[in-house]
Amino acid sequence: MPGARLSALNRRVAMYPGTPEAPLQTPGALTPARLRRAKELMLHSPLSIIEIAAVCNLTRSHFSRAFKVNTGLSPQAWRLLARMEKAKRLLATEAPITHVSLECGFCDQAHFTRAFSRLVGQPPKAWRQAQTLS
C-alpha cells in the first residue's frame, strides 16, 4: 500500500500552486536516472549485478532490493526476461539460433535453449516454427 499512499499524496501536492512538478519517489527505490543506467548496463554489457550495483554506488543487496521496488523483479530475473524478449525478436528473423544465443549474452546454444525452454515453454526452434505458422 505504500505505493497507493504515495500516488494519493502526489495528487494532493499537485493541486497546490508553486509545488514541485516532479512526483515524490517511492521509498527504497532507485532514482529514475540510476534505474535507466542499470537497465542499460544489464542489456548492453557483460557486467555482473555486483558491478552494476557499484556503478550505481550501492551495495549488491541494496541495489537488488531497490531494483525490485522499481520493477517488481530481481535484477537477475529482469535481465533474463529482457534477454528472452531480445531473443524472440531475433528469432523472428532468419538469424541462426547459435547467433541469437550469443547476441543475447549466452555462452552457448545449449544454455540458451535450456533457458528459453524453461521460460517460454518450448525450444527456440519450435517457437520460431510456431511463429512462422501464425
XYZ file of N, CA and C in Angstrom:
402
model
N 0.786 -1.206 0.000
C 0.000 0.000 0.000
C 0.831 1.275 0.000
N 2.153 1.235 0.301
C 2.905 2.485 0.275
C 2.833 3.163 -1.086
N 2.787 2.397 -2.159
C 2.704 2.978 -3.490
C 1.402 3.732 -3.691
N 0.292 3.180 -3.175
C -1.009 3.839 -3.310
C -1.032 5.130 -2.505
N -0.465 5.094 -1.301
C -0.421 6.315 -0.484
C 0.436 7.376 -1.142
N 1.546 6.958 -1.735
C 2.429 7.905 -2.400
C 1.732 8.535 -3.603
N 0.980 7.737 -4.361
C 0.246 8.277 -5.509
C -0.802 9.282 -5.056
N -1.511 8.950 -3.986
C -2.520 9.878 -3.463
C -1.864 11.171 -2.991
N -0.730 11.060 -2.333
C -0.019 12.248 -1.864
C 0.464 13.082 -3.044
N 0.958 12.437 -4.082
C 1.388 13.173 -5.281
C 0.228 13.945 -5.896
N -0.964 13.333 -5.933
C -2.131 14.035 -6.488
C -2.503 15.239 -5.634
N -2.453 15.072 -4.315
C -2.791 16.191 -3.426
C -1.786 17.320 -3.555
N -0.504 16.988 -3.622
C 0.534 18.010 -3.731
C 0.384 18.768 -5.048
N 0.007 18.065 -6.116
C -0.123 18.695 -7.429
C -1.246 19.725 -7.472
N -2.195 19.660 -6.523
C -3.311 20.613 -6.506
C -2.872 22.000 -6.057
N -1.747 22.103 -5.392
C -1.315 23.380 -4.840
C -0.299 24.049 -5.756
N -0.547 25.323 -6.099
C 0.406 26.020 -6.964
C 1.741 26.227 -6.260
N 2.787 26.263 -7.066
C 4.115 26.521 -6.509
C 4.792 25.299 -5.932
N 4.187 24.128 -6.092
C 4.815 22.907 -5.584
C 5.610 22.266 -6.711
N 6.594 21.476 -6.374
C 7.397 20.850 -7.426
C 6.527 19.961 -8.306
N 6.846 19.944 -9.594
C 6.066 19.137 -10.529
C 6.484 17.678 -10.517
N 7.718 17.413 -10.133
C 8.202 16.033 -10.123
C 7.528 15.263 -8.996
N 7.003 14.074 -9.282
C 6.371 13.288 -8.226
C 7.399 12.824 -7.198
N 6.912 12.567 -6.008
C 7.784 12.056 -4.956
C 8.220 10.646 -5.330
N 9.382 10.262 -4.880
C 9.910 8.944 -5.203
C 9.461 7.925 -4.173
N 9.206 6.713 -4.636
C 8.856 5.622 -3.747
C 10.036 5.340 -2.826
N 9.788 5.248 -1.518
C 10.890 4.974 -0.589
C 11.586 3.654 -0.932
N 12.899 3.680 -0.910
C 13.686 2.479 -1.173
C 13.917 2.188 -2.639
N 13.355 3.001 -3.528
C 13.503 2.759 -4.961
C 14.741 3.462 -5.508
N 15.156 3.044 -6.679
C 16.248 3.716 -7.378
C 15.722 5.009 -7.996
N 16.583 5.988 -8.134
C 16.184 7.199 -8.848
C 15.962 6.820 -10.313
N 15.161 7.580 -11.032
C 14.946 7.258 -12.450
C 16.253 7.178 -13.246
N 17.192 8.059 -12.950
C 18.472 8.042 -13.675
C 19.257 6.763 -13.373
N 19.289 6.351 -12.113
C 20.012 5.114 -11.753
C 19.337 3.892 -12.363
N 18.003 3.872 -12.334
C 17.280 2.738 -12.906
C 17.544 2.648 -14.409
N 17.485 3.769 -15.089
C 17.743 3.807 -16.533
C 19.158 3.302 -16.839
N 20.132 3.782 -16.066
C 21.533 3.378 -16.262
C 21.711 1.886 -15.989
N 21.103 1.392 -14.912
C 21.223 -0.029 -14.566
C 20.631 -0.904 -15.669
N 19.462 -0.535 -16.174
C 18.839 -1.321 -17.245
C 19.694 -1.295 -18.505
N 20.231 -0.141 -18.817
C 21.099 -0.008 -19.991
C 22.312 -0.935 -19.864
N 22.925 -0.937 -18.679
C 24.088 -1.800 -18.461
C 23.707 -3.275 -18.513
N 22.558 -3.625 -17.954
C 22.132 -5.024 -17.974
C 21.865 -5.504 -19.396
N 21.358 -4.611 -20.237
C 21.041 -5.002 -21.610
C 22.250 -5.026 -22.535
N 23.191 -4.115 -22.309
C 24.241 -3.915 -23.308
C 25.663 -4.167 -22.818
N 25.818 -4.731 -21.636
C 27.174 -5.002 -21.158
C 27.214 -6.358 -20.459
N 28.391 -6.938 -20.379
C 28.527 -8.218 -19.687
C 28.756 -8.058 -18.177
N 28.565 -6.852 -17.643
C 28.833 -6.616 -16.224
C 27.931 -7.471 -15.343
N 28.473 -7.895 -14.213
C 27.689 -8.655 -13.240
C 26.789 -7.696 -12.464
N 25.846 -8.246 -11.730
C 24.943 -7.423 -10.914
C 25.752 -6.666 -9.859
N 26.776 -7.294 -9.302
C 27.627 -6.621 -8.311
C 28.304 -5.408 -8.940
N 28.791 -5.557 -10.164
C 29.456 -4.441 -10.846
C 28.468 -3.328 -11.201
N 27.263 -3.700 -11.592
C 26.244 -2.690 -11.906
C 25.844 -1.951 -10.635
N 25.727 -2.673 -9.528
C 25.427 -2.028 -8.244
C 26.518 -1.026 -7.890
N 27.764 -1.396 -8.128
C 28.884 -0.492 -7.833
C 28.813 0.765 -8.694
N 28.428 0.624 -9.962
C 28.269 1.788 -10.836
C 27.199 2.729 -10.268
N 26.180 2.148 -9.644
C 25.101 2.939 -9.032
C 25.456 3.407 -7.616
N 26.677 3.125 -7.173
C 27.145 3.487 -5.825
C 26.303 2.851 -4.721
N 25.934 1.592 -4.928
C 25.148 0.853 -3.944
C 25.777 -0.520 -3.726
N 25.465 -1.115 -2.576
C 25.875 -2.498 -2.369
C 24.982 -3.381 -3.229
N 25.412 -4.622 -3.468
C 24.604 -5.525 -4.276
C 23.233 -5.748 -3.659
N 23.188 -5.949 -2.350
C 21.898 -6.236 -1.715
C 20.972 -5.019 -1.748
N 21.516 -3.825 -1.485
C 20.689 -2.614 -1.542
C 20.194 -2.382 -2.970
N 21.084 -2.550 -3.941
C 20.701 -2.382 -5.343
C 19.593 -3.366 -5.716
N 19.745 -4.627 -5.331
C 18.747 -5.649 -5.681
C 17.385 -5.324 -5.079
N 17.377 -4.903 -3.810
C 16.099 -4.535 -3.172
C 15.468 -3.332 -3.862
N 16.277 -2.307 -4.121
C 15.758 -1.088 -4.744
C 15.276 -1.365 -6.168
N 16.006 -2.184 -6.910
C 15.607 -2.527 -8.277
C 14.261 -3.245 -8.261
N 14.079 -4.133 -7.289
C 12.817 -4.871 -7.192
C 11.665 -3.944 -6.827
N 11.919 -2.920 -6.008
C 10.879 -1.937 -5.687
C 10.418 -1.258 -6.976
N 11.362 -0.915 -7.845
C 11.034 -0.227 -9.097
C 10.337 -1.127 -10.116
N 10.834 -2.341 -10.281
C 10.390 -3.182 -11.397
C 9.497 -4.355 -10.996
N 9.527 -4.729 -9.731
C 8.783 -5.907 -9.301
C 9.554 -7.204 -9.519
N 10.754 -7.093 -10.082
C 11.588 -8.268 -10.360
C 12.988 -8.055 -9.811
N 13.659 -9.149 -9.497
C 15.070 -9.042 -9.123
C 15.855 -8.633 -10.368
N 17.041 -8.057 -10.201
C 17.844 -7.702 -11.377
C 18.125 -8.907 -12.283
N 18.386 -10.063 -11.673
C 18.680 -11.259 -12.459
C 17.468 -11.677 -13.293
N 16.286 -11.668 -12.673
C 15.071 -12.058 -13.395
C 14.754 -11.059 -14.503
N 14.927 -9.758 -14.211
C 14.656 -8.731 -15.222
C 15.588 -8.901 -16.417
N 16.866 -9.136 -16.132
C 17.854 -9.306 -17.208
C 17.516 -10.524 -18.064
N 17.137 -11.626 -17.423
C 16.809 -12.838 -18.171
C 15.576 -12.620 -19.049
N 14.545 -11.973 -18.506
C 13.352 -11.694 -19.310
C 13.671 -10.759 -20.473
N 14.509 -9.769 -20.233
C 14.905 -8.847 -21.306
C 15.678 -9.599 -22.390
N 16.529 -10.527 -21.979
C 17.269 -11.334 -22.955
C 16.317 -12.184 -23.789
N 15.292 -12.729 -23.139
C 14.333 -13.567 -23.863
C 13.514 -12.746 -24.851
N 13.158 -11.527 -24.488
C 12.432 -10.655 -25.422
C 13.303 -10.336 -26.634
N 14.569 -10.069 -26.385
C 15.501 -9.822 -27.491
C 15.626 -11.074 -28.356
N 15.705 -12.236 -27.706
C 15.814 -13.500 -28.438
C 14.592 -13.715 -29.328
N 13.417 -13.410 -28.824
C 12.199 -13.573 -29.628
C 12.238 -12.668 -30.861
N 12.701 -11.435 -30.676
C 12.808 -10.525 -31.829
C 13.790 -11.079 -32.862
N 14.915 -11.599 -32.380
C 15.918 -12.145 -33.297
C 15.454 -13.452 -33.944
N 14.698 -14.248 -33.196
C 14.191 -15.497 -33.758
C 13.136 -15.239 -34.834
N 12.538 -14.067 -34.813
C 11.568 -13.707 -35.849
C 12.266 -13.443 -37.185
N 13.580 -13.259 -37.138
C 14.369 -13.106 -38.367
C 14.883 -14.491 -38.752
N 15.731 -14.538 -39.731
C 16.292 -15.832 -40.143
C 17.684 -16.071 -39.568
N 18.033 -15.321 -38.534
C 19.349 -15.486 -37.907
C 19.478 -16.898 -37.327
N 20.643 -17.512 -37.467
C 20.854 -18.838 -36.874
C 20.685 -18.785 -35.348
N 20.184 -19.857 -34.784
C 19.933 -19.901 -33.339
C 21.233 -19.717 -32.562
N 22.331 -20.218 -33.071
C 23.624 -20.008 -32.408
C 23.941 -18.521 -32.322
N 23.700 -17.801 -33.402
C 23.926 -16.348 -33.418
C 23.002 -15.656 -32.410
N 21.739 -16.066 -32.370
C 20.776 -15.480 -31.430
C 21.254 -15.685 -30.001
N 21.711 -16.893 -29.694
C 22.151 -17.182 -28.322
C 23.333 -16.306 -27.924
N 24.296 -16.147 -28.804
C 25.461 -15.309 -28.495
C 25.081 -13.838 -28.412
N 24.214 -13.393 -29.301
C 23.766 -11.997 -29.323
C 23.003 -11.637 -28.040
N 22.372 -12.624 -27.442
C 21.594 -12.392 -26.218
C 22.406 -12.627 -24.947
N 23.700 -12.864 -25.090
C 24.570 -12.954 -23.928
C 24.741 -14.333 -23.327
N 24.324 -15.369 -24.032
C 24.502 -16.726 -23.528
C 25.827 -17.284 -24.036
N 26.456 -18.113 -23.210
C 27.774 -18.667 -23.555
C 27.707 -19.626 -24.730
N 26.622 -20.385 -24.803
C 26.488 -21.347 -25.892
C 25.011 -21.602 -26.175
N 24.762 -22.284 -27.270
C 23.390 -22.528 -27.692
C 22.649 -23.441 -26.718
N 23.337 -24.396 -26.123
C 22.678 -25.319 -25.192
C 22.130 -24.567 -23.978
N 22.920 -23.670 -23.428
C 22.470 -22.875 -22.280
C 21.269 -22.013 -22.677
N 21.358 -21.382 -23.837
C 20.258 -20.559 -24.333
C 18.992 -21.401 -24.511
N 19.132 -22.577 -25.107
C 17.972 -23.435 -25.361
C 17.307 -23.856 -24.060
N 18.104 -24.203 -23.042
C 17.531 -24.586 -21.742
C 16.776 -23.413 -21.116
N 17.397 -22.226 -21.109
C 16.763 -21.049 -20.504
C 15.507 -20.655 -21.274
N 15.578 -20.647 -22.587
C 14.429 -20.279 -23.418
C 13.287 -21.266 -23.193
N 13.597 -22.550 -23.197
C 12.574 -23.584 -22.997
C 11.906 -23.447 -21.638
N 12.700 -23.174 -20.614
C 12.160 -23.035 -19.259
C 11.209 -21.842 -19.167
N 11.576 -20.713 -19.774
C 10.766 -19.500 -19.652
C 9.628 -19.407 -20.661
N 9.855 -19.864 -21.866
C 8.860 -19.704 -22.926
C 7.983 -20.951 -23.062
N 8.499 -22.091 -22.640
C 7.703 -23.311 -22.680
C 7.991 -24.211 -23.870
N 8.873 -23.772 -24.757
C 9.276 -24.606 -25.885
C 10.643 -24.151 -26.370
N 11.370 -25.049 -27.027
C 12.708 -24.684 -27.508
C 12.637 -23.590 -28.580
N 13.735 -22.870 -28.778
C 13.745 -21.775 -29.751
C 13.317 -22.191 -31.163
N 13.780 -23.349 -31.625
C 13.436 -23.788 -32.983
C 11.932 -24.012 -33.115
N 11.327 -24.661 -32.127
C 9.881 -24.901 -32.158
C 9.112 -23.584 -32.058
N 9.598 -22.671 -31.219
C 8.944 -21.360 -31.089
C 8.993 -20.617 -32.418
N 10.145 -20.639 -33.067
C 10.307 -19.967 -34.372
C 9.341 -20.560 -35.402
N 9.251 -21.891 -35.442
C 8.352 -22.543 -36.403
C 6.897 -22.186 -36.118
N 6.532 -22.137 -34.837
C 5.154 -21.778 -34.472
C 4.836 -20.340 -34.883
N 5.820 -19.456 -34.788
C 5.602 -18.056 -35.166
C 5.424 -17.908 -36.673
N 6.127 -18.715 -37.441
C 6.000 -18.609 -38.898
C 4.667 -19.177 -39.377
N 4.079 -20.089 -38.604
C 2.776 -20.648 -38.963
C 1.633 -19.694 -38.633
N 1.855 -18.796 -37.663
C 0.765 -17.900 -37.256
C 0.601 -16.739 -38.182
